[in-house]
mmCIF file of N, CA and C in Angstrom:
data_model
loop_
_atom_site.group_PDB
_atom_site.id
_atom_site.type_symbol
_atom_site.label_atom_id
_atom_site.label_comp_id
_atom_site.label_asym_id
_atom_site.label_seq_id
_atom_site.Cartn_x
_atom_site.Cartn_y
_atom_site.Cartn_z
ATOM 1 N N UNK A 50 7.611 -14.408 2.045
ATOM 2 C CA UNK A 50 6.432 -14.078 2.816
ATOM 3 C C UNK A 50 5.406 -13.451 1.891
ATOM 4 N N UNK A 51 4.193 -13.924 1.964
ATOM 5 C CA UNK A 51 3.128 -13.332 1.171
ATOM 6 C C UNK A 51 1.908 -13.142 2.050
ATOM 7 N N UNK A 52 1.348 -11.968 2.016
ATOM 8 C CA UNK A 52 0.104 -11.680 2.718
ATOM 9 C C UNK A 52 -1.030 -11.813 1.727
ATOM 10 N N UNK A 53 -2.206 -12.097 2.205
ATOM 11 C CA UNK A 53 -3.340 -12.229 1.294
ATOM 12 C C UNK A 53 -4.179 -10.970 1.307
ATOM 13 N N UNK A 54 -4.852 -10.653 0.188
ATOM 14 C CA UNK A 54 -5.708 -9.466 0.146
ATOM 15 C C UNK A 54 -6.839 -9.524 1.162
ATOM 16 N N UNK A 55 -7.231 -10.733 1.539
ATOM 17 C CA UNK A 55 -8.324 -10.869 2.505
ATOM 18 C C UNK A 55 -7.882 -10.490 3.912
ATOM 19 N N UNK A 56 -6.572 -10.530 4.165
ATOM 20 C CA UNK A 56 -6.067 -10.234 5.508
ATOM 21 C C UNK A 56 -4.856 -9.307 5.429
ATOM 22 N N UNK A 57 -5.053 -8.054 4.999
ATOM 23 C CA UNK A 57 -3.913 -7.130 4.951
ATOM 24 C C UNK A 57 -3.405 -6.831 6.349
ATOM 25 N N UNK A 58 -2.156 -6.436 6.408
ATOM 26 C CA UNK A 58 -1.541 -6.137 7.694
ATOM 27 C C UNK A 58 -1.879 -4.720 8.139
ATOM 28 N N UNK A 59 -2.339 -4.598 9.357
ATOM 29 C CA UNK A 59 -2.522 -3.302 10.002
ATOM 30 C C UNK A 59 -1.613 -3.318 11.215
ATOM 31 N N UNK A 60 -0.503 -2.637 11.107
ATOM 32 C CA UNK A 60 0.410 -2.601 12.241
ATOM 33 C C UNK A 60 0.681 -1.157 12.609
ATOM 34 N N UNK A 61 1.084 -0.977 13.847
ATOM 35 C CA UNK A 61 1.449 0.364 14.290
ATOM 36 C C UNK A 61 2.809 0.745 13.721
ATOM 37 N N UNK A 62 3.565 -0.254 13.277
ATOM 38 C CA UNK A 62 4.894 -0.018 12.745
ATOM 39 C C UNK A 62 4.887 -0.088 11.215
ATOM 40 N N UNK A 63 3.842 0.425 10.608
ATOM 41 C CA UNK A 63 3.751 0.457 9.151
ATOM 42 C C UNK A 63 3.387 1.874 8.744
ATOM 43 N N UNK A 64 4.317 2.525 8.075
ATOM 44 C CA UNK A 64 4.102 3.894 7.625
ATOM 45 C C UNK A 64 4.674 4.052 6.228
ATOM 46 N N UNK A 65 4.065 4.932 5.456
ATOM 47 C CA UNK A 65 4.521 5.202 4.098
ATOM 48 C C UNK A 65 4.893 6.668 3.994
ATOM 49 N N UNK A 66 6.094 6.927 3.503
ATOM 50 C CA UNK A 66 6.539 8.305 3.243
ATOM 51 C C UNK A 66 6.402 8.536 1.747
ATOM 52 N N UNK A 67 5.746 9.627 1.375
ATOM 53 C CA UNK A 67 5.504 9.922 -0.035
ATOM 54 C C UNK A 67 6.108 11.269 -0.423
ATOM 55 N N UNK A 68 6.245 11.472 -1.732
ATOM 56 C CA UNK A 68 6.661 12.784 -2.213
ATOM 57 C C UNK A 68 5.426 13.679 -2.300
ATOM 58 N N UNK A 69 5.598 14.885 -2.771
ATOM 59 C CA UNK A 69 4.480 15.841 -2.801
ATOM 60 C C UNK A 69 3.362 15.406 -3.743
ATOM 61 N N UNK A 70 3.668 14.534 -4.703
ATOM 62 C CA UNK A 70 2.642 14.037 -5.629
ATOM 63 C C UNK A 70 1.958 12.774 -5.107
ATOM 64 N N UNK A 71 2.402 12.259 -3.956
ATOM 65 C CA UNK A 71 1.787 11.076 -3.372
ATOM 66 C C UNK A 71 2.467 9.765 -3.714
ATOM 67 N N UNK A 72 3.578 9.809 -4.437
ATOM 68 C CA UNK A 72 4.314 8.586 -4.805
ATOM 69 C C UNK A 72 5.145 8.113 -3.609
ATOM 70 N N UNK A 73 5.064 6.821 -3.261
ATOM 71 C CA UNK A 73 5.842 6.313 -2.128
ATOM 72 C C UNK A 73 7.348 6.425 -2.350
ATOM 73 N N UNK A 74 8.050 6.871 -1.314
ATOM 74 C CA UNK A 74 9.509 6.977 -1.330
ATOM 75 C C UNK A 74 10.155 5.963 -0.400
ATOM 76 N N UNK A 75 9.512 5.700 0.734
ATOM 77 C CA UNK A 75 10.046 4.772 1.730
ATOM 78 C C UNK A 75 8.880 4.201 2.537
ATOM 79 N N UNK A 76 9.112 2.989 3.055
ATOM 80 C CA UNK A 76 8.092 2.306 3.847
ATOM 81 C C UNK A 76 8.746 1.802 5.122
ATOM 82 N N UNK A 77 8.158 2.157 6.253
ATOM 83 C CA UNK A 77 8.614 1.623 7.546
ATOM 84 C C UNK A 77 7.741 0.417 7.849
ATOM 85 N N UNK A 78 8.401 -0.742 7.957
ATOM 86 C CA UNK A 78 7.678 -1.971 8.230
ATOM 87 C C UNK A 78 8.533 -2.887 9.094
ATOM 88 N N UNK A 79 7.949 -3.414 10.126
ATOM 89 C CA UNK A 79 8.603 -4.380 10.997
ATOM 90 C C UNK A 79 9.913 -3.837 11.576
ATOM 91 N N UNK A 80 9.895 -2.551 11.936
ATOM 92 C CA UNK A 80 11.061 -1.936 12.561
ATOM 93 C C UNK A 80 12.190 -1.568 11.612
ATOM 94 N N UNK A 81 11.947 -1.699 10.310
ATOM 95 C CA UNK A 81 12.969 -1.388 9.319
ATOM 96 C C UNK A 81 12.430 -0.374 8.320
ATOM 97 N N UNK A 82 13.339 0.362 7.693
ATOM 98 C CA UNK A 82 12.939 1.316 6.667
ATOM 99 C C UNK A 82 13.364 0.758 5.315
ATOM 100 N N UNK A 83 12.377 0.521 4.477
ATOM 101 C CA UNK A 83 12.577 0.001 3.130
ATOM 102 C C UNK A 83 12.503 1.174 2.157
ATOM 103 N N UNK A 84 13.540 1.364 1.378
ATOM 104 C CA UNK A 84 13.609 2.473 0.428
ATOM 105 C C UNK A 84 13.088 2.005 -0.927
ATOM 106 N N UNK A 85 12.202 2.795 -1.523
ATOM 107 C CA UNK A 85 11.717 2.481 -2.859
ATOM 108 C C UNK A 85 12.858 2.699 -3.839
ATOM 109 N N UNK A 86 13.148 1.674 -4.623
ATOM 110 C CA UNK A 86 14.255 1.745 -5.577
ATOM 111 C C UNK A 86 13.888 2.686 -6.719
ATOM 112 N N UNK A 87 14.636 3.785 -6.899
ATOM 113 C CA UNK A 87 14.297 4.759 -7.940
ATOM 114 C C UNK A 87 14.562 4.243 -9.357
ATOM 115 N N UNK A 88 15.323 3.144 -9.467
ATOM 116 C CA UNK A 88 15.647 2.601 -10.786
ATOM 117 C C UNK A 88 14.637 1.572 -11.283
ATOM 118 N N UNK A 89 13.616 1.313 -10.493
ATOM 119 C CA UNK A 89 12.585 0.364 -10.906
ATOM 120 C C UNK A 89 11.270 1.100 -11.125
ATOM 121 N N UNK A 90 10.425 0.487 -11.922
ATOM 122 C CA UNK A 90 9.136 1.111 -12.228
ATOM 123 C C UNK A 90 8.112 0.781 -11.137
ATOM 124 N N UNK A 91 7.399 1.790 -10.709
ATOM 125 C CA UNK A 91 6.311 1.566 -9.757
ATOM 126 C C UNK A 91 5.002 1.459 -10.528
ATOM 127 N N UNK A 92 4.044 0.786 -9.929
ATOM 128 C CA UNK A 92 2.722 0.681 -10.529
ATOM 129 C C UNK A 92 1.730 1.356 -9.604
ATOM 130 N N UNK A 93 0.808 2.088 -10.190
ATOM 131 C CA UNK A 93 -0.195 2.830 -9.427
ATOM 132 C C UNK A 93 -1.537 2.650 -10.106
ATOM 133 N N UNK A 94 -2.550 2.281 -9.339
ATOM 134 C CA UNK A 94 -3.884 2.112 -9.896
ATOM 135 C C UNK A 94 -4.935 2.284 -8.809
ATOM 136 N N UNK A 95 -6.162 2.343 -9.238
ATOM 137 C CA UNK A 95 -7.299 2.447 -8.327
ATOM 138 C C UNK A 95 -8.239 1.276 -8.564
ATOM 139 N N UNK A 96 -8.737 0.739 -7.480
ATOM 140 C CA UNK A 96 -9.773 -0.285 -7.527
ATOM 141 C C UNK A 96 -11.046 0.294 -6.941
ATOM 142 N N UNK A 97 -12.079 -0.485 -6.930
ATOM 143 C CA UNK A 97 -13.359 -0.017 -6.390
ATOM 144 C C UNK A 97 -13.768 -0.849 -5.185
ATOM 145 N N UNK A 98 -14.215 -0.185 -4.159
ATOM 146 C CA UNK A 98 -14.719 -0.826 -2.955
ATOM 147 C C UNK A 98 -16.104 -1.395 -3.245
ATOM 148 N N UNK A 99 -16.389 -2.539 -2.697
ATOM 149 C CA UNK A 99 -17.719 -3.136 -2.835
ATOM 150 C C UNK A 99 -18.627 -2.512 -1.774
ATOM 151 N N UNK A 100 -19.030 -1.282 -2.011
ATOM 152 C CA UNK A 100 -19.798 -0.531 -1.015
ATOM 153 C C UNK A 100 -21.091 -1.236 -0.643
ATOM 154 N N UNK A 101 -21.640 -2.016 -1.542
ATOM 155 C CA UNK A 101 -22.891 -2.709 -1.246
ATOM 156 C C UNK A 101 -22.672 -3.817 -0.207
ATOM 157 N N UNK A 102 -21.427 -4.319 -0.074
ATOM 158 C CA UNK A 102 -21.123 -5.317 0.948
ATOM 159 C C UNK A 102 -20.805 -4.683 2.294
ATOM 160 N N UNK A 103 -20.191 -3.507 2.276
ATOM 161 C CA UNK A 103 -19.788 -2.864 3.528
ATOM 162 C C UNK A 103 -20.930 -2.116 4.180
ATOM 163 N N UNK A 104 -21.904 -1.774 3.388
ATOM 164 C CA UNK A 104 -23.066 -1.007 3.882
ATOM 165 C C UNK A 104 -22.624 0.311 4.521
ATOM 166 N N UNK A 105 -21.525 0.850 4.015
ATOM 167 C CA UNK A 105 -21.010 2.125 4.501
ATOM 168 C C UNK A 105 -21.918 3.240 4.008
ATOM 169 N N UNK A 106 -22.241 4.155 4.875
ATOM 170 C CA UNK A 106 -23.048 5.304 4.479
ATOM 171 C C UNK A 106 -22.238 6.570 4.698
ATOM 172 N N UNK A 107 -22.587 7.575 3.936
ATOM 173 C CA UNK A 107 -21.882 8.849 4.054
ATOM 174 C C UNK A 107 -22.840 9.979 3.697
ATOM 175 N N UNK A 108 -22.558 11.108 4.263
ATOM 176 C CA UNK A 108 -23.359 12.291 3.964
ATOM 177 C C UNK A 108 -23.068 12.775 2.554
ATOM 178 N N UNK A 109 -24.008 13.437 1.959
ATOM 179 C CA UNK A 109 -23.826 14.017 0.637
ATOM 180 C C UNK A 109 -22.625 14.960 0.681
ATOM 181 N N UNK A 110 -21.773 14.870 -0.324
ATOM 182 C CA UNK A 110 -20.601 15.737 -0.390
ATOM 183 C C UNK A 110 -19.404 15.230 0.387
ATOM 184 N N UNK A 111 -19.453 13.991 0.886
ATOM 185 C CA UNK A 111 -18.350 13.441 1.674
ATOM 186 C C UNK A 111 -17.105 13.154 0.846
ATOM 187 N N UNK A 112 -17.258 13.008 -0.444
ATOM 188 C CA UNK A 112 -16.113 12.707 -1.301
ATOM 189 C C UNK A 112 -16.231 11.313 -1.880
ATOM 190 N N UNK A 113 -15.144 10.867 -2.474
ATOM 191 C CA UNK A 113 -15.087 9.570 -3.131
ATOM 192 C C UNK A 113 -15.057 8.459 -2.081
ATOM 193 N N UNK A 114 -16.106 7.681 -2.020
ATOM 194 C CA UNK A 114 -16.214 6.632 -1.013
ATOM 195 C C UNK A 114 -15.935 5.229 -1.568
ATOM 196 N N UNK A 115 -15.544 5.122 -2.830
ATOM 197 C CA UNK A 115 -15.372 3.792 -3.421
ATOM 198 C C UNK A 115 -13.991 3.535 -4.010
ATOM 199 N N UNK A 116 -13.170 4.543 -4.224
ATOM 200 C CA UNK A 116 -11.861 4.345 -4.862
ATOM 201 C C UNK A 116 -10.806 3.922 -3.845
ATOM 202 N N UNK A 117 -10.220 2.744 -4.073
ATOM 203 C CA UNK A 117 -9.129 2.243 -3.250
ATOM 204 C C UNK A 117 -7.840 2.463 -4.036
ATOM 205 N N UNK A 118 -6.891 3.173 -3.424
ATOM 206 C CA UNK A 118 -5.627 3.484 -4.094
ATOM 207 C C UNK A 118 -4.609 2.384 -3.827
ATOM 208 N N UNK A 119 -3.947 1.917 -4.875
ATOM 209 C CA UNK A 119 -2.925 0.876 -4.773
ATOM 210 C C UNK A 119 -1.608 1.372 -5.356
ATOM 211 N N UNK A 120 -0.513 0.915 -4.749
ATOM 212 C CA UNK A 120 0.830 1.100 -5.289
ATOM 213 C C UNK A 120 1.562 -0.224 -5.168
ATOM 214 N N UNK A 121 2.304 -0.601 -6.205
ATOM 215 C CA UNK A 121 3.218 -1.747 -6.148
ATOM 216 C C UNK A 121 4.605 -1.183 -6.405
ATOM 217 N N UNK A 122 5.476 -1.343 -5.406
ATOM 218 C CA UNK A 122 6.808 -0.747 -5.470
ATOM 219 C C UNK A 122 7.886 -1.793 -5.176
ATOM 220 N N UNK A 123 9.051 -1.577 -5.761
ATOM 221 C CA UNK A 123 10.230 -2.399 -5.477
ATOM 222 C C UNK A 123 11.024 -1.682 -4.386
ATOM 223 N N UNK A 124 11.318 -2.405 -3.303
ATOM 224 C CA UNK A 124 12.005 -1.796 -2.163
ATOM 225 C C UNK A 124 13.217 -2.633 -1.776
ATOM 226 N N UNK A 125 14.131 -1.971 -1.061
ATOM 227 C CA UNK A 125 15.294 -2.677 -0.514
ATOM 228 C C UNK A 125 15.724 -1.981 0.765
ATOM 229 N N UNK A 126 16.445 -2.718 1.612
ATOM 230 C CA UNK A 126 16.929 -2.163 2.874
ATOM 231 C C UNK A 126 18.174 -1.318 2.679
ATOM 232 N N UNK A 127 19.005 -1.682 1.760
ATOM 233 C CA UNK A 127 20.238 -0.962 1.478
ATOM 234 C C UNK A 127 20.663 -1.252 0.057
ATOM 235 N N UNK A 128 21.739 -0.634 -0.376
ATOM 236 C CA UNK A 128 22.155 -0.780 -1.769
ATOM 237 C C UNK A 128 22.556 -2.206 -2.122
ATOM 238 N N UNK A 129 22.953 -3.017 -1.149
ATOM 239 C CA UNK A 129 23.376 -4.389 -1.410
ATOM 240 C C UNK A 129 22.290 -5.426 -1.166
ATOM 241 N N UNK A 130 21.148 -5.027 -0.646
ATOM 242 C CA UNK A 130 20.111 -6.012 -0.317
ATOM 243 C C UNK A 130 19.249 -6.338 -1.536
ATOM 244 N N UNK A 131 18.606 -7.481 -1.472
ATOM 245 C CA UNK A 131 17.743 -7.937 -2.568
ATOM 246 C C UNK A 131 16.476 -7.093 -2.627
ATOM 247 N N UNK A 132 15.936 -6.978 -3.826
ATOM 248 C CA UNK A 132 14.670 -6.268 -4.016
ATOM 249 C C UNK A 132 13.506 -7.127 -3.529
ATOM 250 N N UNK A 133 12.526 -6.473 -2.952
ATOM 251 C CA UNK A 133 11.255 -7.104 -2.580
ATOM 252 C C UNK A 133 10.155 -6.236 -3.161
ATOM 253 N N UNK A 134 9.028 -6.828 -3.396
ATOM 254 C CA UNK A 134 7.884 -6.095 -3.940
ATOM 255 C C UNK A 134 6.837 -5.929 -2.849
ATOM 256 N N UNK A 135 6.503 -4.678 -2.544
ATOM 257 C CA UNK A 135 5.443 -4.369 -1.594
ATOM 258 C C UNK A 135 4.253 -3.836 -2.381
ATOM 259 N N UNK A 136 3.089 -4.350 -2.086
ATOM 260 C CA UNK A 136 1.853 -3.785 -2.611
ATOM 261 C C UNK A 136 1.117 -3.183 -1.421
ATOM 262 N N UNK A 137 0.821 -1.896 -1.530
ATOM 263 C CA UNK A 137 0.150 -1.189 -0.441
ATOM 264 C C UNK A 137 -1.151 -0.604 -0.963
ATOM 265 N N UNK A 138 -2.068 -0.347 -0.050
ATOM 266 C CA UNK A 138 -3.341 0.237 -0.455
ATOM 267 C C UNK A 138 -3.840 1.204 0.605
ATOM 268 N N UNK A 139 -4.699 2.092 0.144
ATOM 269 C CA UNK A 139 -5.336 3.057 1.046
ATOM 270 C C UNK A 139 -6.818 3.054 0.745
ATOM 271 N N UNK A 140 -7.606 2.818 1.780
ATOM 272 C CA UNK A 140 -9.059 2.768 1.653
ATOM 273 C C UNK A 140 -9.625 4.166 1.374
ATOM 274 N N UNK A 141 -10.838 4.235 0.845
ATOM 275 C CA UNK A 141 -11.454 5.543 0.555
ATOM 276 C C UNK A 141 -11.450 6.461 1.776
ATOM 277 N N UNK A 142 -10.998 7.665 1.568
ATOM 278 C CA UNK A 142 -10.944 8.738 2.563
ATOM 279 C C UNK A 142 -10.039 8.447 3.761
ATOM 280 N N UNK A 143 -9.255 7.350 3.715
ATOM 281 C CA UNK A 143 -8.358 7.012 4.829
ATOM 282 C C UNK A 143 -7.047 7.770 4.686
ATOM 283 N N UNK A 144 -6.375 7.972 5.792
ATOM 284 C CA UNK A 144 -5.058 8.590 5.773
ATOM 285 C C UNK A 144 -3.971 7.550 6.001
ATOM 286 N N UNK A 145 -4.327 6.393 6.548
ATOM 287 C CA UNK A 145 -3.356 5.354 6.848
ATOM 288 C C UNK A 145 -3.318 4.310 5.728
ATOM 289 N N UNK A 146 -2.122 3.840 5.421
ATOM 290 C CA UNK A 146 -1.924 2.815 4.400
ATOM 291 C C UNK A 146 -2.029 1.431 5.017
ATOM 292 N N UNK A 147 -2.388 0.447 4.195
ATOM 293 C CA UNK A 147 -2.409 -0.959 4.589
ATOM 294 C C UNK A 147 -1.409 -1.712 3.725
ATOM 295 N N UNK A 148 -0.770 -2.715 4.298
ATOM 296 C CA UNK A 148 0.141 -3.560 3.547
ATOM 297 C C UNK A 148 -0.662 -4.706 2.950
ATOM 298 N N UNK A 149 -0.782 -4.704 1.653
ATOM 299 C CA UNK A 149 -1.576 -5.712 0.932
ATOM 300 C C UNK A 149 -0.778 -7.008 0.753
ATOM 301 N N UNK A 150 0.485 -6.888 0.299
ATOM 302 C CA UNK A 150 1.292 -8.088 0.095
ATOM 303 C C UNK A 150 2.779 -7.748 0.036
ATOM 304 N N UNK A 151 3.579 -8.765 0.302
ATOM 305 C CA UNK A 151 5.035 -8.685 0.158
ATOM 306 C C UNK A 151 5.442 -9.901 -0.669
ATOM 307 N N UNK A 152 6.258 -9.649 -1.678
ATOM 308 C CA UNK A 152 6.768 -10.743 -2.494
ATOM 309 C C UNK A 152 8.284 -10.642 -2.504
ATOM 310 N N UNK A 153 8.930 -11.695 -2.047
ATOM 311 C CA UNK A 153 10.398 -11.663 -2.010
ATOM 312 C C UNK A 153 11.010 -12.382 -3.199
ATOM 313 N N UNK A 154 10.192 -12.759 -4.166
ATOM 314 C CA UNK A 154 10.698 -13.355 -5.382
ATOM 315 C C UNK A 154 11.040 -14.823 -5.269
ATOM 316 N N UNK A 155 10.758 -15.432 -4.142
ATOM 317 C CA UNK A 155 11.084 -16.857 -4.000
ATOM 318 C C UNK A 155 9.906 -17.738 -4.316
#
């Protein structure tokens, strides 16, 4: 299953649990809890929102309105299940995560 960046998933059953530094530890998706594999490397980066396309306005001092936070993590349902790659993102100033893509390696 692969989702496209143009149509990320927004579901009520999608939540990200993070540690105190903001690194994802587990993801609830589709009624299941996917644990981030601690033995694999996670990727973390920031992209930029095309603010000129969204025409979003904000008051002075509102904060960073253009940085989109991304994480790519390897997850599994249990110790015997296959690894899958989830890419998640958070829009500027948002508290809720979006599911950008899932790659099951097939």
